[in-house]
XYZ file of C-alpha atoms in Angstrom:
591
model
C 0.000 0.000 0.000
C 1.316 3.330 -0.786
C 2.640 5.721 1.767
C 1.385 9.532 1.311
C 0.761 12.860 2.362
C -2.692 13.355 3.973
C -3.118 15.916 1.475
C -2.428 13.966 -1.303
C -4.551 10.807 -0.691
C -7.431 13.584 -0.497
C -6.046 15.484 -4.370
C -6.103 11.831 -5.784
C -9.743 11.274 -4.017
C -10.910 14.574 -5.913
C -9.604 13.340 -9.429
C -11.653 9.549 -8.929
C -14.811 11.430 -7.554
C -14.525 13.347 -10.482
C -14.208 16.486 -9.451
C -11.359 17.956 -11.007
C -12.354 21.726 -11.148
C -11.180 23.932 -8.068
C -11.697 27.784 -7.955
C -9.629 29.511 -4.844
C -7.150 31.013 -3.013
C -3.114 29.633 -1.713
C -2.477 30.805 1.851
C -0.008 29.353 4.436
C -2.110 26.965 6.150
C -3.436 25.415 2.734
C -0.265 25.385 0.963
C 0.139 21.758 1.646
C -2.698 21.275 -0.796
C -1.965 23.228 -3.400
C 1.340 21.130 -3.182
C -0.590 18.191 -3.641
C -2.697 19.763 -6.636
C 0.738 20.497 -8.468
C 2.146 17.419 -7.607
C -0.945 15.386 -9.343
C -1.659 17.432 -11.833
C -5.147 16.258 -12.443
C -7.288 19.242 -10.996
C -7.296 22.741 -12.986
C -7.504 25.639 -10.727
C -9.134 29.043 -11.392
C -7.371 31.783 -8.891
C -10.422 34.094 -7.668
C -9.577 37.134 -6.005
C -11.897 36.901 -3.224
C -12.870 33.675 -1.453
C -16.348 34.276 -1.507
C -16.448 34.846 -5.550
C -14.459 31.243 -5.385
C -17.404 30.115 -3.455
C -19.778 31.344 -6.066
C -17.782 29.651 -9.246
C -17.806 26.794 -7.583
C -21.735 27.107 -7.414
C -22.081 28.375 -10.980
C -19.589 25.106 -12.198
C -21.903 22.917 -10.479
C -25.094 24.400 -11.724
C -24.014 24.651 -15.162
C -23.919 20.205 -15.963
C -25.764 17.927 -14.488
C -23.314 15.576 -12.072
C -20.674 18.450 -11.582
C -19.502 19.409 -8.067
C -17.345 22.452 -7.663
C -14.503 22.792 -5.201
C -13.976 25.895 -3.629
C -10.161 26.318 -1.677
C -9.583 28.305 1.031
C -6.483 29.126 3.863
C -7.639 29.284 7.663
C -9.752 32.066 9.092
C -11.228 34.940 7.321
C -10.705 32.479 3.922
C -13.361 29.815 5.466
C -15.494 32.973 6.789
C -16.060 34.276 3.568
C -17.118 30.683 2.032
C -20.215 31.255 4.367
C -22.060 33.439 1.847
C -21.437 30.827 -0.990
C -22.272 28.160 1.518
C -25.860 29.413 2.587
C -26.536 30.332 -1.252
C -25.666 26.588 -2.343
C -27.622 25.190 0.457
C -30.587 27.646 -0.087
C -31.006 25.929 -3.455
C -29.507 22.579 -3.224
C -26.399 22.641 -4.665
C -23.834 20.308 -3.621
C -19.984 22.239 -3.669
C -17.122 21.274 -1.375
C -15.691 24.209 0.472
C -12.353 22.951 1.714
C -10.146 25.236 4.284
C -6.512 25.288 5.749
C -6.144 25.557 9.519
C -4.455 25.378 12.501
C -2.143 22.968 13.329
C -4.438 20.742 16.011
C -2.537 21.591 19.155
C -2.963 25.099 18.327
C -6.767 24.962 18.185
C -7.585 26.195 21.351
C -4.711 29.126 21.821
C -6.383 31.449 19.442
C -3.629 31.056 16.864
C -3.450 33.286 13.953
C -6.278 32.816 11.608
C -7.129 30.185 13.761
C -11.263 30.022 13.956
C -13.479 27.122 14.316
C -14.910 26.979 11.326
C -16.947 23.906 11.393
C -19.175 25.393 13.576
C -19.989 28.560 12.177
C -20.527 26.258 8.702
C -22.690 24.230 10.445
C -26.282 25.720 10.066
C -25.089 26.542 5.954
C -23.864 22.887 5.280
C -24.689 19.189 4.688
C -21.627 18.828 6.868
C -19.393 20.769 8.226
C -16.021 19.110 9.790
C -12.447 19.448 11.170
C -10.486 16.599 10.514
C -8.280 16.134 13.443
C -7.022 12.458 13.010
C -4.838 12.354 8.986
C -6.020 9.106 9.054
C -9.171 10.023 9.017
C -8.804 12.681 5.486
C -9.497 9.347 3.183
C -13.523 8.707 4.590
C -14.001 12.229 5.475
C -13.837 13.036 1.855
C -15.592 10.054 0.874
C -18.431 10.571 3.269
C -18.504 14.333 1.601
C -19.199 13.103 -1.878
C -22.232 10.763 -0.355
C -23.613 13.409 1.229
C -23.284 16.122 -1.102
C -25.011 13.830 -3.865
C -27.034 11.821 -1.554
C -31.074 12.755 -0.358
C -31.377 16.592 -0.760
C -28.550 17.620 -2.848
C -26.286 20.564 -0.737
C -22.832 21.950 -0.161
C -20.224 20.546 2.335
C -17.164 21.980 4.166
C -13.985 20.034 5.333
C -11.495 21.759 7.509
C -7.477 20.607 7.509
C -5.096 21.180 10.251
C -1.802 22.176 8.949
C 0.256 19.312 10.614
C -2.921 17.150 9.415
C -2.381 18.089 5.838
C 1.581 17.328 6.319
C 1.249 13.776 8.231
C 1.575 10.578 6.286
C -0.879 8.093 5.728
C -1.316 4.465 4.157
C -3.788 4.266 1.237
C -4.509 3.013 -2.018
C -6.313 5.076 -4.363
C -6.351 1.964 -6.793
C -8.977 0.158 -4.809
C -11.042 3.522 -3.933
C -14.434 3.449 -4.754
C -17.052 6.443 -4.329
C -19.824 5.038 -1.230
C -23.327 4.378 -2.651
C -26.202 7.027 -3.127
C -29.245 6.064 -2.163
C -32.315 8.308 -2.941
C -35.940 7.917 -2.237
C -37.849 6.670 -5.025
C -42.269 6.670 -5.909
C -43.867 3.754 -5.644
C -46.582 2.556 -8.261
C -48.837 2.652 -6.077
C -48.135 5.891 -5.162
C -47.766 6.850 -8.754
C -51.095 5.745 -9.560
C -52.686 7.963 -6.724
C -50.960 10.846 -7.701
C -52.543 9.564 -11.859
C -56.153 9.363 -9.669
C -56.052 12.708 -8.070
C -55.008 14.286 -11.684
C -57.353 12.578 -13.371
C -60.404 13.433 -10.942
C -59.590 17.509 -11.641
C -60.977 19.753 -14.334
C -58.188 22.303 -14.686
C -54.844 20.461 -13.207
C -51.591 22.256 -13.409
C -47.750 20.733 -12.667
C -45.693 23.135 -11.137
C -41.775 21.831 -11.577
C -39.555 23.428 -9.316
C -35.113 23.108 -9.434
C -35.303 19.872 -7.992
C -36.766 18.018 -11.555
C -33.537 20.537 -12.601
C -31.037 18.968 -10.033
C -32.266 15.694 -10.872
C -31.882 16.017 -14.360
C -35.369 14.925 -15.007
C -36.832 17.851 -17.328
C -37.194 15.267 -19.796
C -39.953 12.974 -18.165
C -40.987 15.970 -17.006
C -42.117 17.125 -20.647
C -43.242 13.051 -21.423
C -45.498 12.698 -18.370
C -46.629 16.538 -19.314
C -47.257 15.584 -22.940
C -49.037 12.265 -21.806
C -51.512 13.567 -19.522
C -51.888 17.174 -21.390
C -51.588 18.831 -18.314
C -49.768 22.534 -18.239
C -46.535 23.354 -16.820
C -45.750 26.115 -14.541
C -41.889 26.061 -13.971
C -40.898 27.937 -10.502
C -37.704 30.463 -10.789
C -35.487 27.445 -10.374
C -37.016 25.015 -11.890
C -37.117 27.652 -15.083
C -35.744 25.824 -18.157
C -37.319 22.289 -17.409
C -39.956 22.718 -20.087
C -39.049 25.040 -22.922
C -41.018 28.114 -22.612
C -42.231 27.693 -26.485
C -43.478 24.429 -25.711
C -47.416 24.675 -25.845
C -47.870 23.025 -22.362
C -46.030 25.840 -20.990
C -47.930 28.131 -18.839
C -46.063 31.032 -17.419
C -44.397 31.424 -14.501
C -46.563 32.101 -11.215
C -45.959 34.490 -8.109
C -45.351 37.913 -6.708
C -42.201 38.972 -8.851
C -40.331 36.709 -11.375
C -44.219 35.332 -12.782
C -46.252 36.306 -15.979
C -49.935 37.631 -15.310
C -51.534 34.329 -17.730
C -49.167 32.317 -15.090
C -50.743 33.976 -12.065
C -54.362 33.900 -13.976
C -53.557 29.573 -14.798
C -52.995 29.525 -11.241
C -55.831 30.848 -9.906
C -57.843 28.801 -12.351
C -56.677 25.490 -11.646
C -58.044 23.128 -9.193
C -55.572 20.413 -8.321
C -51.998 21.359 -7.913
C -48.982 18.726 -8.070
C -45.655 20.164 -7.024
C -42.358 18.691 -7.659
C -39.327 19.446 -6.392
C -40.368 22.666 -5.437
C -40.383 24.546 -2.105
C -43.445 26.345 -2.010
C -41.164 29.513 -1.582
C -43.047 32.538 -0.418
C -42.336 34.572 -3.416
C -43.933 32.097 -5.161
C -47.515 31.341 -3.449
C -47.393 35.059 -1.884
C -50.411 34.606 0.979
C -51.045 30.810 1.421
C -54.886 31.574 1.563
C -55.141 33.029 -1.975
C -52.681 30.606 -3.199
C -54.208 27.192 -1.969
C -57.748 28.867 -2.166
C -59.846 25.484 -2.729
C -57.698 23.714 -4.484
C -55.880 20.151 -3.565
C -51.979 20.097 -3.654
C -50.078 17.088 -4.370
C -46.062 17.514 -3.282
C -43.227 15.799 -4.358
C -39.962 16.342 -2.863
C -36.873 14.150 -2.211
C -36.535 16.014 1.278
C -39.404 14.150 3.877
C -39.098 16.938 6.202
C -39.760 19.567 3.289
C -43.244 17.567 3.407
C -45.545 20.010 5.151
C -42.813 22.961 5.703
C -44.714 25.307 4.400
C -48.480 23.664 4.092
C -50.251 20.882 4.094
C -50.742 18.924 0.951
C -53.199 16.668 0.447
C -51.248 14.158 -0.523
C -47.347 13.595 -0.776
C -44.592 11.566 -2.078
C -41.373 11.428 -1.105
C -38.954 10.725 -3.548
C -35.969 11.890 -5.871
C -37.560 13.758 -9.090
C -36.184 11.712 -11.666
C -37.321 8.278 -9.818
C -40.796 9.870 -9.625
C -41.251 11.108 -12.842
C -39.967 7.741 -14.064
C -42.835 5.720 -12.475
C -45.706 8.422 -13.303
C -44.417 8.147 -17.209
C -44.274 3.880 -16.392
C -48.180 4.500 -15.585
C -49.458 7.382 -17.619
C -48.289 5.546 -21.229
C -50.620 2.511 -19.604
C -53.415 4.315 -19.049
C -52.962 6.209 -22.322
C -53.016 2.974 -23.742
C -55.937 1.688 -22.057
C -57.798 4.986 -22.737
C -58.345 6.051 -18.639
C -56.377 9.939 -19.054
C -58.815 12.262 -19.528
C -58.410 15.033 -22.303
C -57.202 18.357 -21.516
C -57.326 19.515 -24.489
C -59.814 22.744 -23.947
C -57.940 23.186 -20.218
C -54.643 23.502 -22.236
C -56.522 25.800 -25.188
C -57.753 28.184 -21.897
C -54.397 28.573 -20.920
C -52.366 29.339 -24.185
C -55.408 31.765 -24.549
C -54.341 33.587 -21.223
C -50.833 33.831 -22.745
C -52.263 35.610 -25.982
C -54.539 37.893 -24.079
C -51.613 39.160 -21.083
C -48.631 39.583 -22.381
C -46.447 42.544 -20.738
C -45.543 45.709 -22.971
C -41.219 45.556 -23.525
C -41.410 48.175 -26.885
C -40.618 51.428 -25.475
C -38.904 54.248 -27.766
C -37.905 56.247 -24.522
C -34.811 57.873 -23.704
C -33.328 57.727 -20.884
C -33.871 53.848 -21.603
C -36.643 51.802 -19.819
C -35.326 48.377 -18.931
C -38.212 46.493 -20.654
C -36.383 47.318 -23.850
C -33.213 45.993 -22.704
C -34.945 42.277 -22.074
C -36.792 42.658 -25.911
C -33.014 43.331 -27.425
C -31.247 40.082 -26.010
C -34.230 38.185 -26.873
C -33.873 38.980 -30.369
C -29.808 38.914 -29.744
C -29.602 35.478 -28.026
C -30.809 32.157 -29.368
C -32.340 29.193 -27.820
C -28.716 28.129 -26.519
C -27.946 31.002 -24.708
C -27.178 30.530 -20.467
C -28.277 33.112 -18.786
C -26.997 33.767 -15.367
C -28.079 36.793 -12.667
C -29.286 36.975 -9.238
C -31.748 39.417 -7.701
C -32.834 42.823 -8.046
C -35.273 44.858 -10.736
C -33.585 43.505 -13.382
C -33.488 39.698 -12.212
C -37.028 40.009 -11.700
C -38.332 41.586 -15.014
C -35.580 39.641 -16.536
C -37.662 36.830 -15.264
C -41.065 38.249 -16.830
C -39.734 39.000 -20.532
C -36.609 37.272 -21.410
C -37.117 33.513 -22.715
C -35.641 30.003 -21.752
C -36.004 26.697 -23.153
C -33.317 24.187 -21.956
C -32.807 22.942 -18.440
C -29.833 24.806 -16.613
C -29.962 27.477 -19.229
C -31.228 29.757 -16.519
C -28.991 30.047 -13.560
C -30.147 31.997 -10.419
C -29.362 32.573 -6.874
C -32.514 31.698 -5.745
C -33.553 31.682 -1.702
C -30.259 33.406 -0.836
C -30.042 35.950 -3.313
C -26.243 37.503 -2.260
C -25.532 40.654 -4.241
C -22.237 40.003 -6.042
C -23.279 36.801 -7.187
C -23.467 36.781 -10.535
C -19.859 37.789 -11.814
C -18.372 34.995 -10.268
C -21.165 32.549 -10.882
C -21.607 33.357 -14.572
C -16.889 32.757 -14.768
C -18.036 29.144 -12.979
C -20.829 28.456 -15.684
C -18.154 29.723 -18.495
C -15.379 27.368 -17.101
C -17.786 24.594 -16.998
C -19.405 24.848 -20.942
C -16.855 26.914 -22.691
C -18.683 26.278 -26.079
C -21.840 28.061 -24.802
C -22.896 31.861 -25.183
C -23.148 32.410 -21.425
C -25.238 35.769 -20.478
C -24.663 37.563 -17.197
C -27.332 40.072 -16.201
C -26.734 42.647 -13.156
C -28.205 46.009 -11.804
C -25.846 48.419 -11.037
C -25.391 47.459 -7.617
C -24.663 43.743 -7.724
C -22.268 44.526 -10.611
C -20.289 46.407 -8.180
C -19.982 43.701 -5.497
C -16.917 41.109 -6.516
C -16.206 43.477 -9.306
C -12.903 42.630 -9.354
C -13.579 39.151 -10.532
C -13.370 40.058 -13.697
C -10.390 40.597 -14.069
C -10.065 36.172 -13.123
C -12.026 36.138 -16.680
C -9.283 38.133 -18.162
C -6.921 36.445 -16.536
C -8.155 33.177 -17.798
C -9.695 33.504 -20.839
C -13.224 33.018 -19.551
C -15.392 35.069 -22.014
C -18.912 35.794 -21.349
C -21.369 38.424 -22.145
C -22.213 41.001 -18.654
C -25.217 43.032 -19.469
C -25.545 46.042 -16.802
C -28.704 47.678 -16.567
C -27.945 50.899 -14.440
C -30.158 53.130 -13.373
C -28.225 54.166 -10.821
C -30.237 53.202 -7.563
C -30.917 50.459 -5.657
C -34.352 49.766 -7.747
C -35.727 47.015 -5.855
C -35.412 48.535 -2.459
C -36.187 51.745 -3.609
C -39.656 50.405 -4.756
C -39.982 48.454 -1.288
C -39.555 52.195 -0.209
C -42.557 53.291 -1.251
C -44.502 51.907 1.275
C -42.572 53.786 4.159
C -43.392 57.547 2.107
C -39.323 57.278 1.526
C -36.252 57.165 -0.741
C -33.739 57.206 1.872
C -29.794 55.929 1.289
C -30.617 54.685 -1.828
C -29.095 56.399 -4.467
C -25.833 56.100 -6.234
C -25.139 59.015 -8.330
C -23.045 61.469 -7.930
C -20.874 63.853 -10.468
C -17.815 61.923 -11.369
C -15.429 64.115 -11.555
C -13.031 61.867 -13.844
C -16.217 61.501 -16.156
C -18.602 63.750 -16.474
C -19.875 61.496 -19.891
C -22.141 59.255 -17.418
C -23.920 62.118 -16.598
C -24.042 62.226 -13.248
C -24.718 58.184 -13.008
C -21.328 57.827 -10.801
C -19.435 54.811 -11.203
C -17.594 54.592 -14.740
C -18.159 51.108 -15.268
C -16.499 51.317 -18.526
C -13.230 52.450 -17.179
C -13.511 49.981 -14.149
C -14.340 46.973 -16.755
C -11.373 47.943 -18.918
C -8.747 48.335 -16.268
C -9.469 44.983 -14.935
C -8.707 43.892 -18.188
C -11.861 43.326 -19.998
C -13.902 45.316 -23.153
C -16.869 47.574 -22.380
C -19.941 49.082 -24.682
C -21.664 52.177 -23.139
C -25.677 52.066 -24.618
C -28.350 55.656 -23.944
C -30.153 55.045 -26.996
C -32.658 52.119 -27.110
C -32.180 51.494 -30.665
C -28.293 50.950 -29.871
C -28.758 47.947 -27.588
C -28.962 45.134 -29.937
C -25.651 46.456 -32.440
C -24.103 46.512 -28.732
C -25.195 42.959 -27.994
C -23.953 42.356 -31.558
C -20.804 43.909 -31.531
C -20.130 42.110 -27.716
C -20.546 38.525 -29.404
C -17.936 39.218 -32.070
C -15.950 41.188 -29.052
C -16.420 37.608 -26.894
C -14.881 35.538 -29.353
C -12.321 37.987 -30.982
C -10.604 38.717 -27.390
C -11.790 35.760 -25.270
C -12.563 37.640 -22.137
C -15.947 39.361 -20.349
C -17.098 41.802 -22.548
C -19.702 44.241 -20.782
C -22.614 45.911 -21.992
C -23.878 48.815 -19.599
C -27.504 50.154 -20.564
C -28.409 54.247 -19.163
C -31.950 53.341 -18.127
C -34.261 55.816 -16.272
C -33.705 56.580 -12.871
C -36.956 55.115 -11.740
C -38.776 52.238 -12.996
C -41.341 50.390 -11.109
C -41.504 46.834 -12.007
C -45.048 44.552 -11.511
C -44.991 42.805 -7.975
C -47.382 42.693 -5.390
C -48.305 40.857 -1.981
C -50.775 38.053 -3.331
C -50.684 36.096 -6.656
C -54.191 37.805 -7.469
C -53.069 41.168 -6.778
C -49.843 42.044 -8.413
C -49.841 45.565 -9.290
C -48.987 46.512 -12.846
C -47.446 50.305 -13.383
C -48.037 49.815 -17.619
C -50.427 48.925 -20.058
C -50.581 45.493 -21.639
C -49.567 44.915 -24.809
C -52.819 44.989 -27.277
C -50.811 44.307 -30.282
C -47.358 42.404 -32.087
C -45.677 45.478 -32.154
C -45.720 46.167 -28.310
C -43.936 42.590 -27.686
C -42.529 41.777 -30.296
C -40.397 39.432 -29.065
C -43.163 37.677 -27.132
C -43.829 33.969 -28.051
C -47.172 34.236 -27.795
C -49.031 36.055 -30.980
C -51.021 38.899 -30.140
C -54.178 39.761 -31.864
């Protein structure tokens, strides 16, 4: 057997779990490991320059393909406290990463060393696991029990802690013989499955509503078959957006209090029995419980038993993994297809496509300043089916979420529960390091564009191209409009006259000059009709220099964007669109 490093039994343990993709940061008490990475050779490293953006890559690399786990690297204290953001985000929305930090030797541990914090514990309410390894011996199952858990039951992230002297210590093991420990998952039964069939089949107006786990699970594609078989519509949640194209004619909008469409609220409130899967019931989504489960009977699906009831009630539940689900309600539908017992949904599917056609959102607006609906109507007609897009919260996330378009699974990549500000630059460079043949689409206010700005210079660095469009209006939109209902506007501005360039008219920050001195190309847009020759000119930008280009859009200082408190009371601030030419990029056809 052969005789190694602590450190490198767990490098070689990395490679054979297949994760071979580590965004982070050397310091002296994880320098042992980035020996071992060097030595090995089989792990590619992107160097962030904060740990938290390594935190976030790591998400976005997972995110981006089915199977993938990102590492994140880290030294000893403040490195491991600033994985807490990306920890909390990836187990907000069940995604499995492995955080791993330097520390300490283990005599030290208790004599407040330098950079010596107990990390574990603080990870502990953000993780599958959190643990420092105090034995070397013990490095081998540690990181095999990670893997099980991160990919086992409710996918999530996972945090392992190394001692200096345990790094350094020598160990027997044989990475010949290592084999990853089983998954197990919970799976439907057919009996089950044929309940869930009964319950469907007893409605008038059913609806599905798929939420990121049918994503996690890689299941979208059942999830169209058992969709197709039993003609029942399809309302994706803001994760599970992408599992059913949104072209597709079961498709029915997205439903809640921000990121929904008003034929998506309206299907809603005209169905009668609900099944859920792999969703959360987030609050965002249902808004008020009352108006959302009104009369109607909820069916839940989730691979998580305690998720079961967390939020309501359903009439009847399942507990299993998506996929395995999915699988058995397919096995039974395509029986009873066969045998002529689904009932026909055709005029229940007509009602809804109808509701599409009739409430579509206006995006064609000549104005200048620009207003943002204009911005999501140019990268439609800029970006193709293919396109990733990648953002996480604010005004433009969540009209983003009303206008733009998706139609493959993980082709929409969001920070969901957590929502962390500074998100999206480092989780879009993850995405791009995990499919560098894609288009991959980054979309930020102002704000979160100026949180882990500096990441972009990593994309320079590396040669990670992607597309960053900026939508500044120069505020903090979202809370601004939260505002409204204290009478204020209080410390939420961010103009001021920039004295070094008075060309952003009093907007502040020069992004362009930022963007370009980290190393990266920037297009400035007022006009609306110059957004999609920006968009244009980025692409051939992408590929010609092979590094983030930006595109910052001058909107109006003040747009208010459709949200409200219940799903049957979202409160629109313009008209609908009565004709083609208001949404023209809509994929329904107005009359």
């Amino acid at each position: 057997m052969a005789r190694m490093r602590a450190v490198d039994a767990a490098v070689l343990i990395l490679e054979k779990e297949g994760s071979t993709q580590a965004f982070g940061l050397p310091g002296a008490a994880i320098n042992p490991f980035y020996s071992a990475m060097r030595a090995h050779g089989g792990i590619k490293h992107v160097l962030a320059r904060h740990v938290e953006a390594a935190s976030h890559m790591a998400e976005g690399y997972t995110r981006a393909r089915a199977g993938n786990i990102g590492v994140c690297i880290g030294t000893s204290g403040p490195a491991g406290t600033d994985m807490i953001t990306g920890l909390y985000s990836a187990a907000a929305d069940s995604i499995p990463i492995l955080c791993i930090t330097g520390q300490a030797p283990v005599a030290k541990l208790h004599k407040e060393d330098f950079q010596a914090v107990d990390i574990s514990s603080i990870a502990k309410p953000v993780a599958k696991w959190a643990v420092t390894v105090m034995e070397a011996a013990q490095v081998p199952g540690t990181f095999q029990k990670a893997f099980q858990l991160m990919r086992e039951g409710r996918p999530g992230p996972v945090l392992v802690d190394l001692p200096l002297d345990v790094q350094l210590a020598q160990i027997d093991f044989d990475i010949d013989t290592y084999e990853p420990l089983p998954v197990s998952s919970p799976a439907a039964t057919r009996a089950q499955a044929e309940r869930v069939l009964q319950m469907l089949g007893a409605a008038a107006n059913p609806l599905i509503v798929a939420g990121g786990g049918v994503i996690n699970a890689d299941a979208s594609d059942l999830l169209v078959e058992f969709a197709e078989l039993t003609g029942i519509p399809v309302v994706p949640t803001l994760m599970g957006w992408g599992a059913i194209a949104d072209d597709h004619p079961l498709s029915a909008g997205m439903v809640g209090l921000q990121t929904s469409h008003r034929y998506g609220n309206a299907t809603m409130l005209a169905s009668d029995v609900v099944l859920g899967i792999g969703n959360r019931w987030a609050n965002r989504h249902t808004g008020g419980l009352d108006v959302y489960r009104g009369e109607r009977k909820f069916i839940h699906v989730d691979i998580e038993p305690t998720q079961i009831g967390r939020v309501f009630a359903p009439d009847y539940s399942v507990v299993s993994d998506a996929r395995a689900a999915l699988q058995v309600f397919v096995e039974v539908a395509r029986e009873w297809a066969a045998d002529g017992r689904l009932a026909d949904r055709t005029a229940w599917a007509a009602e809804c496509r109808e509701r599409r056609t009739a409430l579509q959102r206006k995006t064609h607006f000549e104005n200048t300043p620009i207003k943002p609906q204009r911005v999501y109507e140019e990268m439609n007609r800029a970006f193709g089916p293919d396109v990733r897009y990648v953002s996480t919260i604010g005004l433009s996330q969540i009209q983003a979420a009303q206008m733009l378009h998706v139609y493959r699974p993980r082709h929409w990549i969001n920070a969901g529960q957590a929502g962390p500000l500074g998100w999206t630059v480092p989780a879009t460079l993850g995405v791009a390091v995990a499919d560098p043949e894609s288009t991959v689409v980054a979309l930020s206010g102002d704000y979160d564009f100026q949180f882990l700005i500096e990441e972009l210079a990593v994309g320079a660095q590396f040669n990670i191209p992607y597309i960053h469009v900026v939508v500044n209006n120069s505020y903090l939109g979202l809370i601004r409009q939260a505002q409204r209902g204290f009478d204020m506007d209080f410390c939420v501005q961010l103009s001021f006259e920039n004295i070094n360039s008075p060309e952003v008219n009093g907007y502040g920050v020069d992004h362009v000059k930022v963007v370009e001195g980290l190393g990266c190309k920037a297009l400035r847009v007022f006009e609306p009709d110059g957004i999609l020759p920006a968009l244009e000119q980025a692409k051939k930008l992408m590929v010609e220099h092979q590094v983030p280009i930006v595109v910052e859009v001058i909107l109006e200082r003040v747009t208010n964007v459709s949200m409200g408190v219940e799903i049957d009371n979202v409160i629109e601030f313009e008209d609908l669109a009565i004709s083609p030419d208001d949404a023209p990029t809509a994929l329904a056809l107005l009359d």
